[in-house]
Amino acid sequence: MPSDTKVQAPSLGAVWPVLIVLGAACLGVLLEALLPRHLRWSTQVVLSLLAVVGAGIALVAYVSDAPAAGELAMKGTLAIDRPGLFLWGTLLALALGAVLLIADRSVEPGGAFVASAAIRPGTLQDRAQVTSTGMQTEVFPLTLFALGGMMTFCVANDLLTMFVALEVLSLPLYLMCGLARRRRLLSQESAVKYFLLGAFASAFFLYGVALLYGYAGSVRLSDISSAAAGTDRSDTLLFAGMGLLVIGLLFKASVGPFHTWTPDVYQGAPTPVTAFMAACTKVAAFGGILRVLQVAFESTQWEWRGVLWGVAIVSMVIGAVLGLTQTDVKRMIAYSSVAHAGFLLIGSIALTEKGLSGTLFYLLTYGFTTLAAFGVISLVRDSSGEATHLSQWAGLAKRSPLLAGVFTFLLLALAGIPLTSGFVGKFVVFEAAIADGMAPLVVVALIASAVAAFFYLRVIVLMYFSEPAADGPTVTVPGAFTTAAITLGVLVTLLLGLAPAFALDWAGSGAFAIH
């Protein structure tokens, strides 16, 4: 891996995308306090979309002149390299779709978010606000703060910066999970579970940082790598610290058996927030995992690799087997994400160029497919809101052939069927694993994929070969925002399945910078 990293302290060009996102988030907080209520929604939507697009333009402008070996920024706390830039581009593209879903007010009249966070569930105000046109517009700056934290997390060059970024991306998500307009108690329960378990995971992460600092005398990833490769100190602190650190990272990536928050939070959170978490948080978490394993702990891989083999197997088995037992569509996709996290971990363990590029490409494909899938789920509704129980999806193809066809395509992509991005993503990850001597792990992954394909096909059979109930749910006509988000996800899923060369070349354009 390249070590001739260029330090360019005076230049801010490398971090403009993050500064634009976080600056817009701070401006959004001020606008929330200063603007009258009737202007907040339109202003926040425009600001959020401009921030994401502006950050994307700044990223493209920087990539054209970026040094191949990467460079350090913010006094060495951020390492701006090719994998980091790919992750930034992925996050910004996914965030664009997520903001569109969050902004939509046509699927759920007034939007998916409660009009006032102070309203207690079950009160007269709570029942009245279901028909209100108001919306909690604070969700937009919270989304931008979370996005800025994710972008920083992907390029953090030391563990303290990574921890701060972890908290910046997590705290807004805890709040956003509890803001559902309907089923308030379930939403608030999911927020509390996510917060409590997230606090435990953060404590594991921070304790691991402390132990690694005691071992290496530094929290910088390259210093930890140097200490691990050439010191006579006891390895107890090193591997204890690494174990605690990785537990915190695996929790955020919803890798089994550290996934226990995932089904409840995916089910209870507002569906646009679930889409944002499922797509963007996994990209950020695995970006952090890849950087930590490849930069800080590559020299000790023979000591920890077997443990992560076991974790990957457990995650794939949990996701595939428990996904079969689910009767709620959102919980089913949650267990699907646990299985996919196991597949992604396989690519992360393969500390090779193919392993890195394959995992980055898989994150891109999975993010867009999942984003579009949750957009579709938000459209199937009854009088109480979203109809997520599987029995309510029976005969859906007869009510809405177009929506059933789109969801079928997305489920086939999640299953890894050829001509979809999911197939190419799994292929490149498994190819990298076999080339790195992990053929037994790939065999387990193929079996888990076959088992997981069953619960995707079960939904397809239910939609096409069952009779719809007379009082079954209806399919809401999506507004422009939701239509754009779903179309974006479907087109990218199709394009990356048919012509993945461009994205694969970009994902394999360089390695992590070490300095």
Coordinates of C-alpha atoms in Angstrom, one line a residue:
M1 CA 0.0 0.0 0.0
P2 CA 1.3 3.5 -0.8
S3 CA 3.1 5.3 2.0
D4 CA 4.1 8.5 0.2
T5 CA 1.0 10.3 1.3
K6 CA 1.1 14.0 0.5
V7 CA 0.4 16.4 3.4
Q8 CA -1.3 19.6 2.2
A9 CA -2.4 21.4 5.4
P10 CA -3.2 24.8 3.9
S11 CA -5.7 23.5 1.3
L12 CA -9.3 23.0 2.2
G13 CA -10.2 21.5 -1.2
A14 CA -10.1 18.0 0.0
V15 CA -12.7 18.5 2.8
W16 CA -15.1 20.9 1.0
P17 CA -17.8 18.2 0.6
V18 CA -17.9 17.6 4.3
L19 CA -17.8 21.3 5.1
I20 CA -20.7 22.0 2.8
V21 CA -22.9 19.3 4.3
L22 CA -22.1 20.3 7.9
G23 CA -22.4 24.0 7.2
A24 CA -25.8 23.5 5.6
A25 CA -26.8 21.5 8.7
C26 CA -25.9 24.4 11.0
L27 CA -27.7 26.8 8.7
G28 CA -30.8 24.5 8.8
V29 CA -30.8 24.8 12.6
L30 CA -30.8 28.6 12.4
L31 CA -33.6 28.6 9.8
E32 CA -35.6 26.3 11.9
A33 CA -35.5 28.8 14.7
L34 CA -36.0 32.0 12.7
L35 CA -38.4 31.2 9.9
P36 CA -42.2 31.1 10.3
R37 CA -43.6 27.6 10.3
H38 CA -45.2 27.8 6.8
L39 CA -41.9 28.5 5.2
R40 CA -39.8 25.9 6.9
W41 CA -40.6 22.8 4.9
S42 CA -39.9 24.3 1.5
T43 CA -36.7 26.1 2.7
Q44 CA -35.3 23.1 4.4
V45 CA -36.0 20.8 1.4
V46 CA -34.3 23.2 -1.0
L47 CA -31.3 23.7 1.4
S48 CA -30.8 20.0 2.0
L49 CA -31.0 19.1 -1.7
L50 CA -28.6 22.0 -2.6
A51 CA -26.2 20.9 0.1
V52 CA -26.1 17.3 -1.2
V53 CA -25.7 18.4 -4.8
G54 CA -23.2 21.1 -3.9
A55 CA -21.1 18.6 -2.0
G56 CA -21.3 16.3 -4.9
I57 CA -20.1 19.0 -7.3
A58 CA -17.2 19.9 -4.9
L59 CA -16.3 16.2 -4.8
V60 CA -16.2 15.8 -8.6
A61 CA -14.1 19.0 -8.8
Y62 CA -11.6 17.7 -6.3
V63 CA -11.4 14.1 -7.7
S64 CA -10.2 15.5 -11.1
D65 CA -7.0 16.8 -9.4
A66 CA -6.7 14.6 -6.4
P67 CA -3.3 13.0 -5.8
A68 CA -3.3 9.3 -6.5
A69 CA -1.6 8.5 -3.2
G70 CA -4.1 10.6 -1.2
E71 CA -3.5 13.5 1.1
L72 CA -4.0 14.4 4.7
A73 CA -6.3 17.2 5.8
M74 CA -7.3 18.9 9.1
K75 CA -3.8 18.5 10.6
G76 CA -3.6 14.8 9.7
T77 CA -6.9 13.7 11.3
L78 CA -8.5 12.9 7.9
A79 CA -7.0 10.8 5.1
I80 CA -8.5 11.8 1.8
D81 CA -7.7 8.8 -0.5
R82 CA -9.3 7.0 -3.4
P83 CA -11.5 4.6 -1.3
G84 CA -12.6 7.5 0.9
L85 CA -13.6 9.5 -2.2
F86 CA -15.6 6.5 -3.5
L87 CA -17.4 6.2 -0.2
W88 CA -18.1 9.9 -0.2
G89 CA -19.6 9.7 -3.7
T90 CA -21.7 6.7 -2.7
L91 CA -23.0 8.4 0.5
L92 CA -23.9 11.6 -1.3
A93 CA -25.8 9.7 -4.1
L94 CA -27.7 7.7 -1.5
A95 CA -28.4 10.7 0.6
L96 CA -30.0 12.4 -2.4
G97 CA -32.5 9.6 -2.7
A98 CA -33.0 9.5 1.1
V99 CA -33.7 13.3 1.3
L100 CA -36.3 12.9 -1.4
L101 CA -38.1 10.2 0.5
I102 CA -37.9 12.2 3.7
A103 CA -39.3 15.3 2.0
D104 CA -42.3 13.6 0.4
R105 CA -45.6 14.8 1.8
S106 CA -48.0 13.1 -0.7
V107 CA -47.7 9.4 0.3
E108 CA -48.5 10.3 3.9
P109 CA -50.5 13.6 4.1
G110 CA -48.3 16.1 5.9
G111 CA -45.3 13.8 5.7
A112 CA -44.0 10.8 7.5
F113 CA -42.9 12.7 10.6
V114 CA -44.9 14.0 13.6
A115 CA -45.9 17.6 13.5
S116 CA -44.6 18.3 17.0
A117 CA -42.2 16.1 18.9
A118 CA -43.8 17.3 22.2
I119 CA -47.1 15.6 21.5
R120 CA -47.6 12.6 23.7
P121 CA -48.8 9.3 22.0
G122 CA -52.5 8.6 22.6
T123 CA -53.5 12.2 23.4
L124 CA -56.2 14.2 21.6
Q125 CA -53.4 16.2 20.0
D126 CA -51.7 13.0 18.8
R127 CA -54.9 11.8 17.1
A128 CA -55.6 15.2 15.6
Q129 CA -52.1 15.7 14.1
V130 CA -52.5 12.6 11.9
T131 CA -54.7 14.8 9.6
S132 CA -52.5 17.8 10.1
T133 CA -50.4 19.2 7.2
G134 CA -47.6 20.1 9.6
M135 CA -44.3 18.3 9.6
Q136 CA -41.3 18.2 11.9
T137 CA -38.8 19.9 9.6
E138 CA -36.0 19.5 12.1
V139 CA -35.5 16.2 10.5
F140 CA -33.6 17.8 7.5
P141 CA -30.7 19.4 9.5
L142 CA -30.6 16.1 11.5
T143 CA -30.2 14.2 8.3
L144 CA -27.4 16.5 7.1
F145 CA -25.6 16.2 10.5
A146 CA -25.8 12.4 10.3
L147 CA -24.5 12.5 6.7
G148 CA -21.6 14.8 7.7
G149 CA -20.7 12.4 10.5
M150 CA -20.8 9.4 8.0
M151 CA -18.5 11.2 5.6
T152 CA -16.0 12.0 8.3
F153 CA -16.2 8.5 9.7
C154 CA -15.1 7.0 6.3
V155 CA -11.9 9.1 6.1
A156 CA -10.9 9.4 9.8
N157 CA -7.2 8.8 10.2
D158 CA -7.2 8.3 13.9
L159 CA -9.5 6.6 16.3
L160 CA -10.6 9.7 18.3
T161 CA -11.7 11.4 15.1
M162 CA -13.5 8.2 14.2
F163 CA -15.3 8.1 17.6
V164 CA -16.4 11.8 17.4
A165 CA -17.7 11.1 13.8
L166 CA -19.5 8.0 15.1
E167 CA -21.4 10.0 17.7
V168 CA -22.2 12.8 15.2
L169 CA -23.8 10.3 12.8
S170 CA -25.5 8.3 15.6
L171 CA -27.2 10.9 17.7
P172 CA -29.3 12.4 14.9
L173 CA -30.4 8.9 13.9
Y174 CA -31.6 8.1 17.5
L175 CA -33.8 11.2 17.4
M176 CA -35.1 10.6 13.8
C177 CA -36.2 7.0 14.7
G178 CA -38.7 8.4 17.2
L179 CA -40.4 11.0 15.0
A180 CA -42.9 8.8 13.1
R181 CA -46.3 10.4 12.5
R182 CA -48.2 7.1 12.9
R183 CA -47.6 4.2 15.4
R184 CA -45.8 6.7 17.7
L185 CA -45.2 4.2 20.6
L186 CA -43.6 1.7 18.3
S187 CA -41.4 4.5 16.8
Q188 CA -40.4 5.8 20.2
E189 CA -39.6 2.3 21.4
S190 CA -37.3 1.7 18.5
A191 CA -35.5 5.0 19.2
V192 CA -35.0 4.1 22.9
K193 CA -33.7 0.6 21.9
Y194 CA -31.4 2.1 19.3
F195 CA -30.1 4.7 21.8
L196 CA -29.4 2.3 24.6
L197 CA -27.7 -0.4 22.5
G198 CA -25.8 2.3 20.6
A199 CA -24.5 3.7 23.9
F200 CA -23.2 0.3 24.8
A201 CA -21.5 -0.1 21.4
S202 CA -20.0 3.4 21.7
A203 CA -18.6 2.4 25.2
F204 CA -17.0 -0.7 23.7
F205 CA -15.5 1.4 20.9
L206 CA -14.1 4.0 23.3
Y207 CA -12.7 1.4 25.7
G208 CA -11.0 -0.3 22.7
V209 CA -9.5 3.1 21.7
A210 CA -8.1 3.5 25.3
L211 CA -6.5 0.1 25.2
L212 CA -4.9 0.6 21.8
Y213 CA -3.6 4.0 23.0
G214 CA -2.0 2.2 25.9
Y215 CA -0.4 -0.3 23.5
A216 CA 0.8 2.0 20.8
G217 CA 1.1 5.4 22.6
S218 CA -1.0 6.9 19.8
V219 CA -4.5 6.7 18.4
R220 CA -3.4 7.3 14.7
L221 CA -4.0 4.2 12.6
S222 CA -0.6 4.2 11.0
D223 CA 1.1 4.4 14.4
I224 CA -0.9 1.4 15.7
S225 CA 0.1 -0.5 12.6
S226 CA 3.8 0.3 13.2
A227 CA 3.6 -0.7 16.8
A228 CA 1.8 -4.0 15.9
A229 CA 4.4 -4.8 13.3
G230 CA 7.6 -4.0 15.2
T231 CA 7.3 -4.0 19.0
D232 CA 8.1 -6.4 21.7
R233 CA 5.2 -5.3 23.9
S234 CA 2.6 -7.8 25.1
D235 CA -0.1 -8.3 22.5
T236 CA -2.8 -8.5 25.2
L237 CA -3.6 -4.8 25.0
L238 CA -3.5 -4.9 21.2
F239 CA -6.0 -7.7 20.7
A240 CA -8.2 -6.7 23.6
G241 CA -8.4 -3.2 22.2
M242 CA -9.0 -4.4 18.7
G243 CA -11.8 -6.7 19.8
L244 CA -13.6 -4.0 21.7
L245 CA -13.1 -1.5 18.8
V246 CA -14.4 -4.0 16.2
I247 CA -17.5 -4.8 18.3
G248 CA -18.5 -1.1 18.2
L249 CA -17.9 -1.1 14.4
L250 CA -19.8 -4.4 13.8
F251 CA -22.8 -3.0 15.8
K252 CA -23.1 0.0 13.6
A253 CA -22.8 -2.2 10.5
S254 CA -25.6 -4.5 11.9
V255 CA -23.4 -7.6 11.6
G256 CA -24.7 -10.6 13.6
P257 CA -24.5 -11.4 16.5
F258 CA -24.3 -7.6 17.1
H259 CA -27.5 -7.0 15.1
T260 CA -30.1 -7.2 17.9
W261 CA -31.2 -3.5 17.4
T262 CA -31.7 -3.9 13.6
P263 CA -35.2 -5.6 13.2
D264 CA -36.9 -3.5 15.9
V265 CA -35.4 -0.2 14.7
Y266 CA -36.1 -0.9 11.0
Q267 CA -39.7 -1.8 11.8
G268 CA -40.4 1.1 14.2
A269 CA -38.6 4.0 12.6
P270 CA -40.3 6.1 9.9
T271 CA -39.7 4.3 6.6
P272 CA -37.7 7.2 5.0
V273 CA -35.4 7.1 8.0
T274 CA -35.2 3.3 7.8
A275 CA -34.1 3.7 4.1
F276 CA -31.5 6.3 5.1
M277 CA -30.1 4.1 7.9
A278 CA -30.2 0.9 5.9
A279 CA -28.3 2.4 2.9
C280 CA -26.0 5.1 4.3
T281 CA -25.1 3.8 7.7
K282 CA -23.9 0.5 6.3
V283 CA -21.7 2.3 3.8
A284 CA -20.2 4.4 6.5
A285 CA -19.7 1.5 9.0
F286 CA -18.0 -0.8 6.5
G287 CA -15.9 2.1 5.2
G288 CA -14.6 2.4 8.8
I289 CA -14.2 -1.3 9.2
L290 CA -12.2 -1.5 5.9
R291 CA -9.9 1.3 6.9
V292 CA -9.3 0.0 10.4
L293 CA -8.5 -3.6 9.3
Q294 CA -6.4 -2.6 6.3
V295 CA -4.5 0.3 7.8
A296 CA -4.1 -0.5 11.5
F297 CA -4.3 -4.3 11.8
E298 CA -3.1 -5.7 8.5
S299 CA 0.1 -7.0 9.9
T300 CA -1.7 -9.1 12.6
Q301 CA -4.3 -10.5 10.3
W302 CA -3.4 -14.2 11.0
E303 CA -4.3 -13.7 14.6
W304 CA -7.8 -12.2 14.1
R305 CA -8.9 -13.5 10.8
G306 CA -10.3 -16.7 12.1
V307 CA -12.5 -14.8 14.6
L308 CA -14.0 -12.7 11.8
W309 CA -14.5 -15.8 9.8
G310 CA -16.8 -17.0 12.6
V311 CA -18.5 -13.7 12.9
A312 CA -19.3 -13.6 9.1
I313 CA -20.7 -17.1 9.3
V314 CA -22.9 -16.3 12.3
S315 CA -24.2 -13.1 10.6
M316 CA -25.0 -15.0 7.3
V317 CA -26.8 -17.8 9.2
I318 CA -28.8 -15.5 11.5
G319 CA -29.9 -13.3 8.6
A320 CA -30.9 -16.2 6.3
V321 CA -32.6 -18.4 8.9
L322 CA -34.4 -15.8 10.9
G323 CA -35.4 -14.0 7.8
L324 CA -37.5 -17.0 6.9
T325 CA -39.6 -16.7 10.1
Q326 CA -40.6 -13.0 9.6
T327 CA -44.1 -11.9 8.8
D328 CA -43.3 -8.2 8.5
V329 CA -41.8 -6.9 5.3
K330 CA -39.6 -4.3 7.1
R331 CA -38.3 -6.9 9.6
M332 CA -37.6 -9.3 6.7
I333 CA -35.5 -6.7 5.0
A334 CA -33.7 -6.0 8.3
Y335 CA -32.7 -9.7 8.6
S336 CA -31.7 -9.5 4.9
S337 CA -29.4 -6.7 5.8
V338 CA -27.8 -8.9 8.5
A339 CA -27.1 -11.6 5.9
H340 CA -25.7 -9.0 3.5
A341 CA -23.5 -7.6 6.3
G342 CA -22.0 -11.1 6.5
F343 CA -21.3 -11.1 2.8
L344 CA -19.7 -7.7 3.1
L345 CA -17.5 -8.8 6.0
I346 CA -16.1 -11.6 3.8
G347 CA -14.8 -8.9 1.4
S348 CA -13.5 -6.8 4.3
I349 CA -11.5 -9.8 5.6
A350 CA -9.8 -10.3 2.2
L351 CA -7.1 -7.7 2.7
T352 CA -6.3 -7.4 -1.0
E353 CA -7.0 -4.9 -3.8
K354 CA -9.8 -7.1 -5.1
G355 CA -11.3 -7.5 -1.7
L356 CA -11.3 -3.7 -1.2
S357 CA -12.8 -2.8 -4.6
G358 CA -15.3 -5.7 -4.4
T359 CA -16.6 -4.6 -1.0
L360 CA -16.8 -0.9 -2.1
F361 CA -18.8 -1.9 -5.2
Y362 CA -21.1 -4.2 -3.1
L363 CA -21.9 -1.2 -0.7
L364 CA -22.8 0.9 -3.7
T365 CA -25.2 -1.8 -5.2
Y366 CA -26.8 -2.7 -1.9
G367 CA -27.4 0.9 -0.9
F368 CA -29.4 1.8 -4.0
T369 CA -31.4 -1.4 -4.0
T370 CA -32.4 -1.1 -0.4
L371 CA -33.2 2.6 -0.7
A372 CA -35.7 1.8 -3.5
A373 CA -37.1 -1.2 -1.7
F374 CA -38.1 0.9 1.3
G375 CA -39.5 3.5 -1.0
V376 CA -41.8 0.9 -2.5
I377 CA -42.8 -0.4 1.0
S378 CA -43.9 3.1 2.0
L379 CA -46.5 3.1 -0.8
V380 CA -48.6 0.0 0.3
R381 CA -51.0 1.5 2.9
D382 CA -54.3 0.9 4.7
S383 CA -56.3 3.1 7.1
S384 CA -53.7 2.8 9.9
G385 CA -50.7 3.7 7.7
E386 CA -48.2 1.4 6.1
A387 CA -49.4 -2.2 5.5
T388 CA -46.2 -4.1 6.3
H389 CA -47.6 -7.5 7.3
L390 CA -46.9 -10.1 4.6
S391 CA -50.5 -11.2 4.5
Q392 CA -51.5 -7.8 3.4
W393 CA -49.3 -8.1 0.3
A394 CA -51.2 -11.0 -1.1
G395 CA -52.4 -10.5 -4.6
L396 CA -50.7 -7.1 -4.8
A397 CA -49.8 -7.6 -8.5
K398 CA -53.5 -7.6 -9.3
R399 CA -54.0 -4.2 -7.6
S400 CA -50.8 -2.6 -8.9
P401 CA -48.8 -4.6 -11.5
L402 CA -46.2 -1.8 -11.9
L403 CA -45.3 -1.6 -8.2
A404 CA -45.3 -5.4 -7.9
G405 CA -42.9 -5.6 -10.8
V406 CA -40.6 -3.0 -9.4
F407 CA -40.5 -4.7 -6.0
T408 CA -39.9 -8.1 -7.6
F409 CA -36.9 -6.7 -9.5
L410 CA -35.5 -5.2 -6.3
L411 CA -36.0 -8.5 -4.3
L412 CA -34.3 -10.4 -7.1
A413 CA -31.4 -8.0 -6.9
L414 CA -31.1 -8.6 -3.1
A415 CA -31.1 -12.3 -3.8
G416 CA -28.3 -11.9 -6.3
I417 CA -30.0 -13.0 -9.4
P418 CA -28.0 -12.4 -12.7
L419 CA -28.7 -9.1 -14.7
T420 CA -29.0 -7.2 -11.4
S421 CA -26.3 -5.3 -9.4
G422 CA -26.7 -7.8 -6.5
F423 CA -25.3 -10.6 -8.6
V424 CA -22.3 -8.6 -9.7
G425 CA -21.7 -7.4 -6.1
K426 CA -21.7 -10.9 -4.7
F427 CA -19.6 -12.2 -7.6
V428 CA -16.7 -9.8 -7.2
V429 CA -16.7 -10.2 -3.4
F430 CA -16.7 -14.0 -3.6
E431 CA -14.1 -14.0 -6.3
A432 CA -11.8 -11.9 -4.1
A433 CA -12.4 -14.2 -1.2
I434 CA -11.6 -17.3 -3.2
A435 CA -8.4 -15.7 -4.5
D436 CA -7.4 -15.0 -0.9
G437 CA -7.8 -18.6 0.2
M438 CA -11.3 -18.3 1.7
A439 CA -13.1 -20.9 -0.4
P440 CA -14.9 -22.6 2.6
L441 CA -16.3 -19.3 3.7
V442 CA -17.6 -18.7 0.2
V443 CA -19.3 -22.1 0.2
V444 CA -21.1 -21.1 3.4
A445 CA -22.1 -17.7 1.8
L446 CA -23.5 -19.5 -1.2
I447 CA -25.6 -21.7 0.9
A448 CA -26.8 -18.7 3.0
S449 CA -27.7 -16.9 -0.3
A450 CA -29.8 -19.8 -1.4
V451 CA -31.6 -19.9 1.9
A452 CA -32.2 -16.2 1.8
A453 CA -33.5 -16.3 -1.7
F454 CA -36.4 -18.3 -0.4
F455 CA -37.9 -15.5 1.7
Y456 CA -37.5 -13.1 -1.3
L457 CA -39.3 -15.5 -3.6
R458 CA -42.0 -16.1 -1.0
V459 CA -43.0 -12.4 -1.2
I460 CA -43.0 -12.6 -5.0
V461 CA -45.2 -15.7 -5.0
L462 CA -47.5 -14.0 -2.5
M463 CA -47.9 -11.0 -4.7
Y464 CA -48.5 -12.8 -8.0
F465 CA -50.2 -16.1 -7.1
S466 CA -52.5 -15.2 -4.2
E467 CA -55.9 -13.6 -4.3
P468 CA -56.1 -10.1 -2.8
A469 CA -58.3 -9.6 0.2
A470 CA -61.5 -7.5 -0.3
D471 CA -60.5 -5.1 2.4
G472 CA -56.8 -5.3 1.6
P473 CA -54.4 -2.3 1.4
T474 CA -54.2 0.1 -1.5
V475 CA -51.2 1.4 -3.3
T476 CA -50.8 5.1 -2.9
V477 CA -49.8 7.0 -6.0
P478 CA -46.3 8.4 -5.2
G479 CA -45.5 12.0 -5.4
A480 CA -42.6 13.4 -7.4
F481 CA -40.0 13.0 -4.7
T482 CA -40.8 9.4 -3.9
T483 CA -41.0 8.6 -7.6
A484 CA -37.6 10.1 -8.2
A485 CA -36.0 8.2 -5.3
I486 CA -37.4 4.8 -6.4
T487 CA -36.6 5.5 -10.1
L488 CA -33.0 6.4 -9.1
G489 CA -32.6 3.2 -7.1
V490 CA -34.1 1.0 -9.8
L491 CA -32.1 2.5 -12.6
V492 CA -28.8 2.2 -10.7
T493 CA -29.6 -1.4 -9.8
L494 CA -30.2 -2.2 -13.4
L495 CA -27.3 -0.2 -14.8
L496 CA -24.8 -1.8 -12.3
G497 CA -26.1 -5.2 -13.2
L498 CA -25.7 -4.7 -17.0
A499 CA -22.6 -2.4 -17.2
P500 CA -20.7 -2.4 -13.9
A501 CA -17.3 -1.7 -15.4
F502 CA -17.2 2.1 -14.6
A503 CA -18.1 1.6 -10.9
L504 CA -15.7 -1.3 -10.6
D505 CA -12.9 0.7 -12.1
W506 CA -13.5 3.6 -9.7
A507 CA -13.8 1.3 -6.7
G508 CA -10.4 -0.3 -7.6
S509 CA -8.6 3.0 -8.5
G510 CA -6.5 3.0 -5.3
A511 CA -5.7 1.8 -1.8
F512 CA -6.0 3.4 1.6
A513 CA -3.3 6.0 2.3
I514 CA -1.0 5.2 5.2
H515 CA 0.7 8.1 7.0

